């Protein structure tokens, strides 16, 4: 069984300051992990993915995430927030079998203030 | 990159109407597509897994006669909400996986369909 927990439902940051979105997972085997972003009334856009290669993963728009097996975490960071980063972010875990249903976190709403 | 197109993006219709939503993989073939429902300020809830050439697999609690899924080709899956009622109003999103069926491949999502039943 697997699950994913996003520790913050809401994060507010000032433009130009760092962003940290926390995600912990539970899995009985090495999972694949993803971060997606969703803007209002839009689908989900893939930011980055971890698939058992490098533990520090770089994604689009300056985001990166670090896989820490000992802490079962996959936190998303960005050094400097931009107004366009305001959105909902989902941490997602995927099993390694073929038909894998994605397990979604509850989401983190990011607000960026000027 | 892999693109999934979903149409229409917004539907408003009267109660009792059936509504069809299309999900297309534009530059890759998808033997499996997924249909999700999302309530306001909530995460995505998987409704069903659509398999090309065979019956869809529905999640527990999802009425298969209410939400008809057809996956007639490797690039198209459709979701038909039959005899829609106000409680069916929601945001529906489809996704497809590129690069085979391995779980380490990301799913690519359509832009969603906002369904409003009056």
Short mmCIF file of N, CA and C in Angstrom, two decimals, chain A:
data_model
loop_
_atom_site.label_atom_id
_atom_site.label_comp_id
_atom_site.label_asym_id
_atom_site.label_seq_id
_atom_site.Cartn_x
_atom_site.Cartn_y
_atom_site.Cartn_z
N UNK A 1 0.85 -1.20 0.00
CA UNK A 1 0.00 0.00 0.00
C UNK A 1 0.88 1.24 0.00
N UNK A 2 0.36 2.28 -0.51
CA UNK A 2 1.12 3.52 -0.57
C UNK A 2 0.21 4.69 -0.27
N UNK A 3 0.81 5.75 0.20
CA UNK A 3 0.05 6.97 0.47
C UNK A 3 0.99 8.15 0.37
N UNK A 4 0.42 9.32 0.30
CA UNK A 4 1.22 10.53 0.23
C UNK A 4 0.54 11.62 1.06
N UNK A 5 1.34 12.34 1.83
CA UNK A 5 0.84 13.38 2.71
C UNK A 5 1.52 14.70 2.39
N UNK A 6 0.74 15.69 2.05
CA UNK A 6 1.28 17.04 1.91
C UNK A 6 1.03 17.76 3.22
N UNK A 7 2.10 18.21 3.81
CA UNK A 7 2.04 18.68 5.19
C UNK A 7 1.41 20.05 5.34
N UNK A 8 1.31 20.80 4.28
CA UNK A 8 0.75 22.14 4.35
C UNK A 8 -0.37 22.27 3.32
N UNK A 9 -1.53 22.67 3.77
CA UNK A 9 -2.62 22.86 2.83
C UNK A 9 -2.53 24.23 2.15
N UNK A 10 -1.80 25.14 2.80
CA UNK A 10 -1.75 26.51 2.30
C UNK A 10 -0.39 27.10 2.64
N UNK A 11 0.27 27.69 1.64
CA UNK A 11 1.56 28.34 1.86
C UNK A 11 1.51 29.72 1.24
N UNK A 12 1.92 30.71 2.00
CA UNK A 12 1.94 32.08 1.50
C UNK A 12 3.38 32.59 1.54
N UNK A 13 3.85 33.11 0.42
CA UNK A 13 5.22 33.62 0.35
C UNK A 13 5.22 34.97 -0.35
N UNK A 14 6.26 35.72 -0.10
CA UNK A 14 6.44 36.98 -0.81
C UNK A 14 7.21 36.74 -2.10
N UNK A 15 6.90 37.52 -3.09
CA UNK A 15 7.61 37.40 -4.36
C UNK A 15 9.11 37.56 -4.13
N UNK A 16 9.90 36.68 -4.75
CA UNK A 16 11.35 36.76 -4.59
C UNK A 16 11.91 35.96 -3.44
N UNK A 17 11.06 35.42 -2.59
CA UNK A 17 11.53 34.60 -1.45
C UNK A 17 11.40 33.13 -1.78
N UNK A 18 12.10 32.27 -1.02
CA UNK A 18 12.06 30.83 -1.33
C UNK A 18 10.71 30.21 -1.03
N UNK A 19 10.43 29.14 -1.78
CA UNK A 19 9.21 28.37 -1.59
C UNK A 19 9.60 26.96 -1.18
N UNK A 20 8.90 26.43 -0.17
CA UNK A 20 9.10 25.05 0.26
C UNK A 20 7.74 24.40 0.41
N UNK A 21 7.52 23.34 -0.34
CA UNK A 21 6.29 22.57 -0.23
C UNK A 21 6.68 21.16 0.23
N UNK A 22 6.09 20.73 1.33
CA UNK A 22 6.52 19.48 1.95
C UNK A 22 5.62 18.31 1.58
N UNK A 23 6.28 17.18 1.32
CA UNK A 23 5.56 15.98 0.95
C UNK A 23 6.24 14.77 1.58
N UNK A 24 5.47 13.95 2.24
CA UNK A 24 5.96 12.67 2.76
C UNK A 24 5.16 11.54 2.13
N UNK A 25 5.83 10.45 1.90
CA UNK A 25 5.16 9.33 1.25
C UNK A 25 5.33 8.07 2.07
N UNK A 26 4.48 7.14 1.78
CA UNK A 26 4.57 5.82 2.38
C UNK A 26 4.44 4.80 1.26
N UNK A 27 5.42 3.91 1.17
CA UNK A 27 5.37 2.91 0.11
C UNK A 27 6.15 1.69 0.53
N UNK A 28 5.67 0.54 0.14
CA UNK A 28 6.34 -0.71 0.52
C UNK A 28 7.46 -1.06 -0.45
N UNK A 29 7.67 -0.25 -1.45
CA UNK A 29 8.75 -0.47 -2.40
C UNK A 29 9.18 0.89 -2.94
N UNK A 30 10.22 0.92 -3.73
CA UNK A 30 10.70 2.20 -4.27
C UNK A 30 9.66 2.79 -5.21
N UNK A 31 9.14 3.92 -4.84
CA UNK A 31 8.07 4.49 -5.66
C UNK A 31 8.62 5.43 -6.74
N UNK A 32 7.78 5.77 -7.67
CA UNK A 32 8.02 6.91 -8.53
C UNK A 32 7.22 8.06 -7.95
N UNK A 33 7.84 9.21 -7.91
CA UNK A 33 7.21 10.37 -7.29
C UNK A 33 7.17 11.54 -8.27
N UNK A 34 6.10 12.29 -8.21
CA UNK A 34 5.92 13.41 -9.12
C UNK A 34 5.39 14.62 -8.36
N UNK A 35 5.71 15.78 -8.88
CA UNK A 35 5.04 17.01 -8.47
C UNK A 35 4.34 17.59 -9.70
N UNK A 36 3.07 17.93 -9.49
CA UNK A 36 2.27 18.57 -10.53
C UNK A 36 1.78 19.92 -10.01
N UNK A 37 1.54 20.84 -10.93
CA UNK A 37 0.96 22.14 -10.60
C UNK A 37 -0.36 22.29 -11.35
N UNK A 38 -1.32 22.89 -10.67
CA UNK A 38 -2.62 23.13 -11.29
C UNK A 38 -3.01 24.59 -11.12
N UNK A 39 -3.16 25.30 -12.22
CA UNK A 39 -3.69 26.66 -12.17
C UNK A 39 -5.21 26.60 -12.26
N UNK A 40 -5.91 27.64 -11.83
CA UNK A 40 -7.37 27.61 -11.78
C UNK A 40 -8.00 27.18 -13.09
N UNK A 41 -8.96 26.27 -12.98
CA UNK A 41 -9.71 25.76 -14.13
C UNK A 41 -8.83 25.16 -15.22
N UNK A 42 -7.72 24.59 -14.79
CA UNK A 42 -6.81 23.94 -15.72
C UNK A 42 -6.52 22.53 -15.26
N UNK A 43 -5.93 21.74 -16.16
CA UNK A 43 -5.48 20.42 -15.76
C UNK A 43 -4.16 20.51 -15.01
N UNK A 44 -3.55 19.38 -14.82
CA UNK A 44 -2.30 19.32 -14.07
C UNK A 44 -1.11 19.32 -15.03
N UNK A 45 -0.11 20.10 -14.66
CA UNK A 45 1.12 20.17 -15.45
C UNK A 45 2.25 19.55 -14.66
N UNK A 46 3.02 18.67 -15.30
CA UNK A 46 4.12 18.02 -14.62
C UNK A 46 5.26 18.99 -14.38
N UNK A 47 5.68 19.09 -13.11
CA UNK A 47 6.84 19.92 -12.77
C UNK A 47 8.12 19.11 -12.82
N UNK A 48 8.09 17.93 -12.21
CA UNK A 48 9.27 17.08 -12.17
C UNK A 48 8.88 15.68 -11.71
N UNK A 49 9.83 14.75 -11.90
CA UNK A 49 9.58 13.38 -11.50
C UNK A 49 10.85 12.74 -10.94
N UNK A 50 10.65 11.85 -9.99
CA UNK A 50 11.73 11.04 -9.45
C UNK A 50 11.43 9.59 -9.78
N UNK A 51 12.43 8.93 -10.42
CA UNK A 51 12.22 7.54 -10.79
C UNK A 51 13.47 6.71 -10.48
N UNK A 52 14.01 6.86 -9.30
CA UNK A 52 15.13 6.08 -8.76
C UNK A 52 16.47 6.37 -9.41
N UNK A 53 16.60 7.49 -10.05
CA UNK A 53 17.90 7.91 -10.58
C UNK A 53 18.49 8.90 -9.56
N UNK A 54 18.85 10.08 -9.98
CA UNK A 54 19.42 11.06 -9.07
C UNK A 54 18.39 11.48 -8.03
N UNK A 55 18.84 11.64 -6.80
CA UNK A 55 17.90 11.99 -5.73
C UNK A 55 17.50 13.46 -5.76
N UNK A 56 18.32 14.31 -6.36
CA UNK A 56 17.95 15.71 -6.53
C UNK A 56 17.45 15.87 -7.96
N UNK A 57 16.20 16.24 -8.06
CA UNK A 57 15.56 16.31 -9.36
C UNK A 57 15.25 17.76 -9.72
N UNK A 58 15.67 18.16 -10.88
CA UNK A 58 15.37 19.52 -11.34
C UNK A 58 14.19 19.46 -12.30
N UNK A 59 13.29 20.44 -12.14
CA UNK A 59 12.11 20.47 -12.98
C UNK A 59 12.02 21.76 -13.76
N UNK A 60 10.81 22.02 -14.22
CA UNK A 60 10.60 23.23 -15.00
C UNK A 60 10.39 24.43 -14.09
N UNK A 61 10.53 25.62 -14.66
CA UNK A 61 10.24 26.87 -13.96
C UNK A 61 11.06 27.07 -12.68
N UNK A 62 12.24 26.49 -12.63
CA UNK A 62 13.12 26.70 -11.49
C UNK A 62 12.84 25.85 -10.28
N UNK A 63 11.91 24.93 -10.37
CA UNK A 63 11.60 24.06 -9.24
C UNK A 63 12.55 22.87 -9.18
N UNK A 64 12.78 22.39 -7.98
CA UNK A 64 13.52 21.16 -7.80
C UNK A 64 13.01 20.44 -6.55
N UNK A 65 13.29 19.16 -6.49
CA UNK A 65 12.84 18.37 -5.35
C UNK A 65 13.92 17.35 -5.01
N UNK A 66 13.98 17.04 -3.73
CA UNK A 66 14.98 16.07 -3.27
C UNK A 66 14.31 14.87 -2.66
N UNK A 67 14.67 13.70 -3.16
CA UNK A 67 14.14 12.45 -2.63
C UNK A 67 15.02 12.01 -1.47
N UNK A 68 14.43 11.85 -0.30
CA UNK A 68 15.18 11.38 0.87
C UNK A 68 14.50 10.12 1.39
N UNK A 69 15.13 9.02 1.09
CA UNK A 69 14.53 7.74 1.47
C UNK A 69 14.44 7.59 2.98
N UNK A 70 15.49 8.02 3.69
CA UNK A 70 15.51 7.86 5.15
C UNK A 70 14.40 8.64 5.82
N UNK A 71 13.98 9.72 5.20
CA UNK A 71 12.92 10.55 5.77
C UNK A 71 11.59 10.34 5.04
N UNK A 72 11.58 9.48 4.07
CA UNK A 72 10.41 9.25 3.19
C UNK A 72 9.80 10.58 2.77
N UNK A 73 10.66 11.47 2.29
CA UNK A 73 10.17 12.79 1.90
C UNK A 73 10.55 13.11 0.46
N UNK A 74 9.82 14.02 -0.10
CA UNK A 74 10.06 14.49 -1.48
C UNK A 74 9.59 15.94 -1.54
N UNK A 75 10.30 16.80 -0.86
CA UNK A 75 9.91 18.21 -0.75
C UNK A 75 10.26 18.99 -2.00
N UNK A 76 9.39 19.90 -2.35
CA UNK A 76 9.56 20.74 -3.54
C UNK A 76 10.03 22.12 -3.13
N UNK A 77 11.02 22.64 -3.84
CA UNK A 77 11.55 23.96 -3.50
C UNK A 77 11.77 24.80 -4.75
N UNK A 78 11.80 26.09 -4.50
CA UNK A 78 12.17 27.05 -5.54
C UNK A 78 12.84 28.21 -4.84
N UNK A 79 14.01 28.65 -5.31
CA UNK A 79 14.76 29.67 -4.58
C UNK A 79 14.07 31.03 -4.52
N UNK A 80 13.31 31.36 -5.58
CA UNK A 80 12.74 32.69 -5.64
C UNK A 80 11.35 32.62 -6.28
N UNK A 81 10.34 32.90 -5.49
CA UNK A 81 8.96 32.77 -5.99
C UNK A 81 8.62 33.90 -6.95
N UNK A 82 7.82 33.53 -7.92
CA UNK A 82 7.32 34.50 -8.90
C UNK A 82 5.80 34.54 -8.77
N UNK A 83 5.22 35.66 -9.15
CA UNK A 83 3.76 35.79 -9.04
C UNK A 83 3.04 34.66 -9.78
N UNK A 84 3.62 34.22 -10.90
CA UNK A 84 2.99 33.17 -11.70
C UNK A 84 3.04 31.79 -11.03
N UNK A 85 3.76 31.70 -9.91
CA UNK A 85 3.81 30.42 -9.19
C UNK A 85 2.57 30.19 -8.32
N UNK A 86 1.74 31.20 -8.20
CA UNK A 86 0.51 31.04 -7.41
C UNK A 86 -0.38 29.99 -8.08
N UNK A 87 -0.64 28.90 -7.37
CA UNK A 87 -1.38 27.77 -7.94
C UNK A 87 -1.55 26.70 -6.87
N UNK A 88 -2.14 25.59 -7.27
CA UNK A 88 -2.27 24.41 -6.40
C UNK A 88 -1.21 23.41 -6.83
N UNK A 89 -0.54 22.83 -5.85
CA UNK A 89 0.52 21.88 -6.14
C UNK A 89 0.18 20.52 -5.53
N UNK A 90 0.40 19.48 -6.33
CA UNK A 90 0.10 18.13 -5.88
C UNK A 90 1.35 17.26 -5.92
N UNK A 91 1.58 16.58 -4.81
CA UNK A 91 2.60 15.55 -4.74
C UNK A 91 1.92 14.23 -5.05
N UNK A 92 2.52 13.44 -5.92
CA UNK A 92 1.86 12.24 -6.41
C UNK A 92 2.83 11.06 -6.37
N UNK A 93 2.34 9.92 -5.93
CA UNK A 93 3.16 8.71 -5.92
C UNK A 93 2.54 7.69 -6.86
N UNK A 94 3.39 6.98 -7.55
CA UNK A 94 2.92 6.00 -8.51
C UNK A 94 3.57 4.65 -8.25
N UNK A 95 2.78 3.60 -8.24
CA UNK A 95 3.37 2.27 -8.07
C UNK A 95 4.14 1.89 -9.32
N UNK A 96 4.95 0.88 -9.21
CA UNK A 96 5.79 0.51 -10.33
C UNK A 96 5.15 -0.54 -11.24
N UNK A 97 3.97 -1.01 -10.86
CA UNK A 97 3.33 -1.99 -11.74
C UNK A 97 2.67 -1.27 -12.92
N UNK A 98 2.26 -2.03 -13.86
CA UNK A 98 1.86 -1.48 -15.15
C UNK A 98 0.66 -0.55 -15.09
N UNK A 99 -0.34 -0.92 -14.36
CA UNK A 99 -1.59 -0.18 -14.47
C UNK A 99 -1.76 0.84 -13.37
N UNK A 100 -0.62 1.27 -12.84
CA UNK A 100 -0.61 2.01 -11.59
C UNK A 100 -1.53 3.19 -11.49
N UNK A 101 -2.38 3.12 -10.50
CA UNK A 101 -3.20 4.28 -10.21
C UNK A 101 -2.36 5.25 -9.41
N UNK A 102 -2.48 6.49 -9.74
CA UNK A 102 -1.74 7.50 -9.00
C UNK A 102 -2.38 7.75 -7.65
N UNK A 103 -1.53 7.99 -6.67
CA UNK A 103 -2.01 8.37 -5.34
C UNK A 103 -1.68 9.84 -5.15
N UNK A 104 -2.71 10.68 -5.01
CA UNK A 104 -2.52 12.12 -4.92
C UNK A 104 -2.47 12.58 -3.48
N UNK A 105 -1.61 13.57 -3.22
CA UNK A 105 -1.71 14.28 -1.97
C UNK A 105 -2.91 15.21 -2.02
N UNK A 106 -3.22 15.79 -0.88
CA UNK A 106 -4.41 16.66 -0.79
C UNK A 106 -4.20 18.00 -1.47
N UNK A 107 -2.96 18.31 -1.79
CA UNK A 107 -2.69 19.56 -2.47
C UNK A 107 -2.23 20.66 -1.52
N UNK A 108 -1.42 21.58 -2.03
CA UNK A 108 -0.97 22.76 -1.29
C UNK A 108 -1.26 23.98 -2.13
N UNK A 109 -2.03 24.89 -1.58
CA UNK A 109 -2.35 26.14 -2.27
C UNK A 109 -1.23 27.14 -1.99
N UNK A 110 -0.61 27.63 -3.04
CA UNK A 110 0.47 28.61 -2.89
C UNK A 110 -0.04 29.99 -3.27
N UNK A 111 0.13 30.91 -2.37
CA UNK A 111 -0.20 32.31 -2.61
C UNK A 111 1.08 33.11 -2.63
N UNK A 112 1.26 33.95 -3.63
CA UNK A 112 2.46 34.78 -3.74
C UNK A 112 2.03 36.24 -3.63
N UNK A 113 2.59 36.92 -2.65
CA UNK A 113 2.23 38.32 -2.45
C UNK A 113 3.33 39.24 -2.99
N UNK A 114 2.96 40.40 -3.50
CA UNK A 114 3.97 41.30 -4.08
C UNK A 114 4.92 41.85 -3.02
#
